[in-house]
XYZ file of C-alpha atoms in Angstrom:
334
model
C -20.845 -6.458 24.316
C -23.701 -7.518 22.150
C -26.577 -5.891 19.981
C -29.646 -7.427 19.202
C -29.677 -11.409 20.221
C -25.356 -12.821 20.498
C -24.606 -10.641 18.353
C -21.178 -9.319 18.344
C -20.632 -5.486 17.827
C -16.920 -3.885 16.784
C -16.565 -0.531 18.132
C -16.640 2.217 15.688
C -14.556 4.831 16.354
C -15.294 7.968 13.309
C -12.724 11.140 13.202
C -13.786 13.828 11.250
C -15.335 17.056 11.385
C -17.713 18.770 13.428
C -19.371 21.984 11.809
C -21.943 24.676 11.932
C -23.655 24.351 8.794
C -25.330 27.014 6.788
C -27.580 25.627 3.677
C -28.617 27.182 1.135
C -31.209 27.044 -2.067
C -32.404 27.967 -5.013
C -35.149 26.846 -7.458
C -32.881 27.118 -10.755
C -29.949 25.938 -11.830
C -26.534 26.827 -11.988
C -26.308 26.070 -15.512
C -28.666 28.933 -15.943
C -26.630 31.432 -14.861
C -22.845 30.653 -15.524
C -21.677 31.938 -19.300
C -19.245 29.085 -20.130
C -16.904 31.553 -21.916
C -16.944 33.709 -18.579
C -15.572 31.651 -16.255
C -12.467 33.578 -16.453
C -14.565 36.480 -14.288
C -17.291 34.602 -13.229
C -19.928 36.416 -11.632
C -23.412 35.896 -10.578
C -26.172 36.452 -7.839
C -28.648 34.034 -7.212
C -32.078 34.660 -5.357
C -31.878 32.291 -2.272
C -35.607 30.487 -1.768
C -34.198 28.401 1.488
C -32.134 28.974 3.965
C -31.020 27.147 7.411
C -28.132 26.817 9.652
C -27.388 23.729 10.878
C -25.506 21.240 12.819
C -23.303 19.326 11.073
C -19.514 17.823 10.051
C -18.888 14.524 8.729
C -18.205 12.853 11.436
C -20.819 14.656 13.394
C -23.084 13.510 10.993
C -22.263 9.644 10.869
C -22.135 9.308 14.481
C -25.889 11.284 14.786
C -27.043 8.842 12.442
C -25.626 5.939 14.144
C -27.052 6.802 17.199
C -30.238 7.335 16.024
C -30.011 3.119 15.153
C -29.229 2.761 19.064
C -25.443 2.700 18.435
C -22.728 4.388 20.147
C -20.215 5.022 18.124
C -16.462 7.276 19.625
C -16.453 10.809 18.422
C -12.858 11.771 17.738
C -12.924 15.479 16.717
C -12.080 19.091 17.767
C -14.904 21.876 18.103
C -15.178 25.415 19.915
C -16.479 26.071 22.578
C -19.689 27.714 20.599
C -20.324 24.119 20.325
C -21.100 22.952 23.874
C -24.743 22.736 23.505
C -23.975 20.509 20.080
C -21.844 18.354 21.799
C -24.078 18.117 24.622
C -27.179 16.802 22.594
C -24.950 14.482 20.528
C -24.143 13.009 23.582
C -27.429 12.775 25.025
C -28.452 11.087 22.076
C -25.694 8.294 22.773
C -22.920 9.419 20.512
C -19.356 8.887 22.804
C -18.055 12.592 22.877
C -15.210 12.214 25.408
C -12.983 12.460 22.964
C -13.738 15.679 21.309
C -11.461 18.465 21.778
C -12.538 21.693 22.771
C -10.422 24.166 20.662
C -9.743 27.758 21.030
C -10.546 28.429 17.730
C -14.084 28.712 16.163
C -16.119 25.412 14.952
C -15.729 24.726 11.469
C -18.213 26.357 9.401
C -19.933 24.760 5.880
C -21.769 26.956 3.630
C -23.393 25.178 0.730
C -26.056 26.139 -2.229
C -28.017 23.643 -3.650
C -29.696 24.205 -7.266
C -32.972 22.649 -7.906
C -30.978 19.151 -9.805
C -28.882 19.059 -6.764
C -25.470 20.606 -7.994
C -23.912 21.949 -4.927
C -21.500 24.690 -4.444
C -19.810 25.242 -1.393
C -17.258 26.610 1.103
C -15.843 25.580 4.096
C -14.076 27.646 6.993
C -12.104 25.283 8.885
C -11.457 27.192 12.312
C -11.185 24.017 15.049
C -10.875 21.599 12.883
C -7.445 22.520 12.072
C -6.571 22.375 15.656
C -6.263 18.173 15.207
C -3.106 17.500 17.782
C -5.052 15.555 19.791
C -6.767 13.629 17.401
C -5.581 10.177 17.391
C -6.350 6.454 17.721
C -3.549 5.652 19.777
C -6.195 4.981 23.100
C -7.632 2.282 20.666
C -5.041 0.442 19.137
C -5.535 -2.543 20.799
C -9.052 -2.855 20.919
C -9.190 -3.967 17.286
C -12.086 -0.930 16.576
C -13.223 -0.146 12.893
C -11.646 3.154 12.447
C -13.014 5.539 10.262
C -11.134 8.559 9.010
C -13.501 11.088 6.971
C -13.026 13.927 5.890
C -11.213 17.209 8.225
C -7.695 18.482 9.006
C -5.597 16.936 6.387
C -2.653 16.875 8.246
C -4.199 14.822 10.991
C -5.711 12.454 8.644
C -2.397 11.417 6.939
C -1.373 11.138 10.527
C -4.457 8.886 11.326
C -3.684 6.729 7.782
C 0.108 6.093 9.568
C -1.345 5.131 13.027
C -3.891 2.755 11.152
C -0.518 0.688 9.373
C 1.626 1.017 12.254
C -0.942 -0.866 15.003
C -2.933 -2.632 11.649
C -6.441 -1.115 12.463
C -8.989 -1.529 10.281
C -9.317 1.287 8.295
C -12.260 3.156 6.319
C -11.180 5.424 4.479
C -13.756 8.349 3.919
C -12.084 10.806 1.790
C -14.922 12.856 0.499
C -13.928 16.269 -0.651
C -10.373 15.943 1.005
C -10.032 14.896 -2.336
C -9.328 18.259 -3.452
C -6.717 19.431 -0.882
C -4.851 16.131 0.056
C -1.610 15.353 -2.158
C -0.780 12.718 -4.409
C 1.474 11.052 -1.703
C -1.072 11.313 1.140
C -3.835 9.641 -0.816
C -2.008 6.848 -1.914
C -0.902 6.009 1.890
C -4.738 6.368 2.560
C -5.403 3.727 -0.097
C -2.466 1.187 0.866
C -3.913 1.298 4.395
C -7.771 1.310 3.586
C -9.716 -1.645 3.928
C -12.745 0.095 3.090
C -13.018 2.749 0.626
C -15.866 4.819 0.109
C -16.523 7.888 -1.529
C -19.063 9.008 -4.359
C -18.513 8.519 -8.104
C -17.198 12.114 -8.411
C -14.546 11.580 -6.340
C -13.043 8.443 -7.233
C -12.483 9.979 -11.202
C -10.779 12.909 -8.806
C -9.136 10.672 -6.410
C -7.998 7.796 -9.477
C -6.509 11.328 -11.386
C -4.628 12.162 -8.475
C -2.791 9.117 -7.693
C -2.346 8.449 -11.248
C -4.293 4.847 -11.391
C -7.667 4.007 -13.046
C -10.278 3.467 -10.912
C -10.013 -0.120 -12.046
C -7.036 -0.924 -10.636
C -7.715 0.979 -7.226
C -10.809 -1.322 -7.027
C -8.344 -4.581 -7.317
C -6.088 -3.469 -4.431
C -8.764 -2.053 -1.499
C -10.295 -4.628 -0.571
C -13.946 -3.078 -0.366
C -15.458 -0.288 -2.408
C -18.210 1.255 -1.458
C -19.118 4.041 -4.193
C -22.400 5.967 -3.869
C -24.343 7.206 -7.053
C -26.838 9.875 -5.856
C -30.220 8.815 -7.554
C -28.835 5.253 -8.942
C -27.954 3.655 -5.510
C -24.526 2.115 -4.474
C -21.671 -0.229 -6.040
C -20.114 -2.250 -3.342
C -16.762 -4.219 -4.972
C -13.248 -4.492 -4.357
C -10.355 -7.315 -3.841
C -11.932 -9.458 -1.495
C -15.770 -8.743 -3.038
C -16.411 -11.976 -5.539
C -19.689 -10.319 -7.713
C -20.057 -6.533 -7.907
C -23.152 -5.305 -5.884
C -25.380 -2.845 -7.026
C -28.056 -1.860 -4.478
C -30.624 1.179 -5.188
C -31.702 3.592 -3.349
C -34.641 3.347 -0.723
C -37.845 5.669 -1.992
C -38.078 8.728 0.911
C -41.716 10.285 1.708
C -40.117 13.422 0.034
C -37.054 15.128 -1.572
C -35.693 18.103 0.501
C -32.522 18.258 0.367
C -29.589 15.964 -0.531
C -27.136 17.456 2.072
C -26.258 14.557 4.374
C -27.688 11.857 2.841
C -23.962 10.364 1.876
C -22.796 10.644 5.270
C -26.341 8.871 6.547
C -25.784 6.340 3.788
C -22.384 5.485 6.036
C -23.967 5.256 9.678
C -25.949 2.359 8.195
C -23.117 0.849 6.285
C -20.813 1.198 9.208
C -23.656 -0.005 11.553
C -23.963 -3.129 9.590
C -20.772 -3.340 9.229
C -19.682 -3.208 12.849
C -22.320 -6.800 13.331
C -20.658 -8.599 10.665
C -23.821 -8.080 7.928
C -23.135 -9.022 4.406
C -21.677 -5.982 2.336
C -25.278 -6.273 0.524
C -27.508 -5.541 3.383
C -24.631 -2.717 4.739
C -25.518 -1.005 1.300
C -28.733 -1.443 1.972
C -29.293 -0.308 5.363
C -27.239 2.633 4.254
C -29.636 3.399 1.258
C -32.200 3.425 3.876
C -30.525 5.461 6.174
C -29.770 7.940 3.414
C -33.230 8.379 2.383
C -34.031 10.118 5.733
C -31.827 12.638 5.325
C -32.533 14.248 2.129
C -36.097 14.301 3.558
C -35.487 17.412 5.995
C -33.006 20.174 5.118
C -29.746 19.725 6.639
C -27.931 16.961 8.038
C -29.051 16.084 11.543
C -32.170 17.282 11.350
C -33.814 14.058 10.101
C -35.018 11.251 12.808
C -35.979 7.784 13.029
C -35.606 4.948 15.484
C -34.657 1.362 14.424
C -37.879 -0.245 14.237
C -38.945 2.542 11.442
C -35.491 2.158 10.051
C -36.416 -2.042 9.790
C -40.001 -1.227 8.385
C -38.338 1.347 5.441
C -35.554 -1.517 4.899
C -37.844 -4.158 4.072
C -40.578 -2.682 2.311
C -37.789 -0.907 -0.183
C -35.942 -4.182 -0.300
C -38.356 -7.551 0.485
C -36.319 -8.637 3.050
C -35.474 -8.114 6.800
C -32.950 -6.954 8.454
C -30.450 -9.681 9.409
C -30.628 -9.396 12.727
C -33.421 -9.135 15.670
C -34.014 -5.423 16.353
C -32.647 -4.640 20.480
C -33.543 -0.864 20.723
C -31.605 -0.999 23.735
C -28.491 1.267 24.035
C -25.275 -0.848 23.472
C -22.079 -0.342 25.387
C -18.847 -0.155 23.368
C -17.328 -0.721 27.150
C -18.812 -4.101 28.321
């Protein structure tokens, strides 16, 4: 199994969501029309000056991105049957959907506004996504695959966090807004068992709240940290990373919209990460990655190939990509 020129890849197998987005936005700001000493009966009505529905889902959205590179990453997720045709062209594109259930039950749904300094308020109908049974890495546990759990049924992901310490996969742990609706006890299994953590700066002062520990001290127990700061870049540290790392962002041809670009940010971590790159160029390649997707609104509805991916890379950067490009497909079953 190799990728470029004898060079190892780890399969990646991402659980997580799969959604029908619907984004939305505005050319104001929220700021302008919430009365602080209302919230108690807020109400307000906003004049909409986009609007798109999309495909989308964390995990959804990592793999897409992943593929894009050439990769293959292992789809673990649960969708309608609305979602055929999604599934269909996510596979086509190279994405390994074998292993996506298809539920009874609706496809998760994500409606999001976006103001004009990129607050976001959304909501999120979960539908299939709750319908997780099947969703574990049990067909994988000896394969020694990077697992990544983002962000969908909590009840399956605390699962997924168990499997991960009970057959010692590696584990990144993509929390995202889970943040918000996972307990105390389930986060702090998610961190015991996480060797990569990686989340925005929002929700590590959520997530360090919850479990009761500075952020400090969650950064000296995981051993890698990956947390993204919108318009300032990325901080890569963590127990086994000696110097911080602060990489910035890579300059897109335009600002669209910021939907996606987190979970774009991780297809190029995770890609780099899967060939053994240093954490530096991960970050990097992810900040590249990234700066497609706020280009376009929505989250898959961005492209590149890897050759424009190297080109962005190293004129944002001054450096190459560490390995030989091999636009080739790769095979996670060689």
């Amino acid at each position: 199994m190799k990728a470029g020129i004898g060079v190892a890849v780890t399969p990646v197998v991402i659980s997580g969501s799969i959604a029908i987005d619907r984004i939305m936005g505005f050319d104001g700001t929220y700021r302008d029309h919430i009365v602080p000493e209302k919230l108690d009966s807020l109400s307000i009505s906003i004049f909409l000056t986009s609007l798109s529905d999309n495909r989308g889902g964390v995990g959804a959205n990592i793999a897409y991105s992943m593929a894009l590179m050439g990769a293959a990453p292992i789809l673990l997720g649960s969708a309608g049957s609305d979602a055929r045709e999604y599934i269909r062209t996510l596979a086509d594109l190279g994405v390994d959907t074998k292993n996506v259930f298809e539920s009874s039950l609706p496809t998760a749904s994500f409606n999001v506004i976006t103001d004009s300094d990129e607050n976001q308020v959304g909501g999120f109908y979960p539908g299939a996504m709750f319908d997780s049974k099947t969703l574990s890495f049990e067909p994988w546990k000896d394969s020694r695959p990077l697992v990544v759990v983002s962000p969908h049924d909590p009840v399956a992901m605390r699962r997924q966090v168990a499997e991960c310490k009970r057959w010692d996969l590696r584990l990144c742990y993509d929390i995202g807004q889970q943040v918000s609706n996972l307990g105390s006890e389930e986060i702090a299994e998610g961190l015991d068992a996480a060797n990569i953590l990686i989340l925005n700066d929002y929700e590590m002062e959520a997530l360090a709240a919850k479990v009761g520990r500075s952020a400090a001290a969650i950064k000296t127990r995981v051993p890698i940290v990956v947390t993204t700061l919108g318009k300032n870049g990325s901080r890569v540290e963590g127990s086994s990373v000696d110097e911080l790392i602060d990489v910035g962002i890579a300059a897109p041809d335009r600002v669209q919209d910021p939907t996606g670009a987190g979970d774009a940010y991780r297809s190029g971590f995770l890609y780099g990460l899967a060939r053994g790159w240093q954490l530096d160029a991960c970050a990097k390649l992810g900040a590249t990655c990234g700066s497609y997707a706020i280009e376009q609104m929505g989250t898959q509805n961005h492209v590149f190939t890897l050759a424009q991916v190297a080109a962005r890379y190293q004129a944002n950067f001054h450096e190459p990509l560490p390995e030989a490009i091999n636009t080739t497909k790769e095979s996670l079953h060689d």
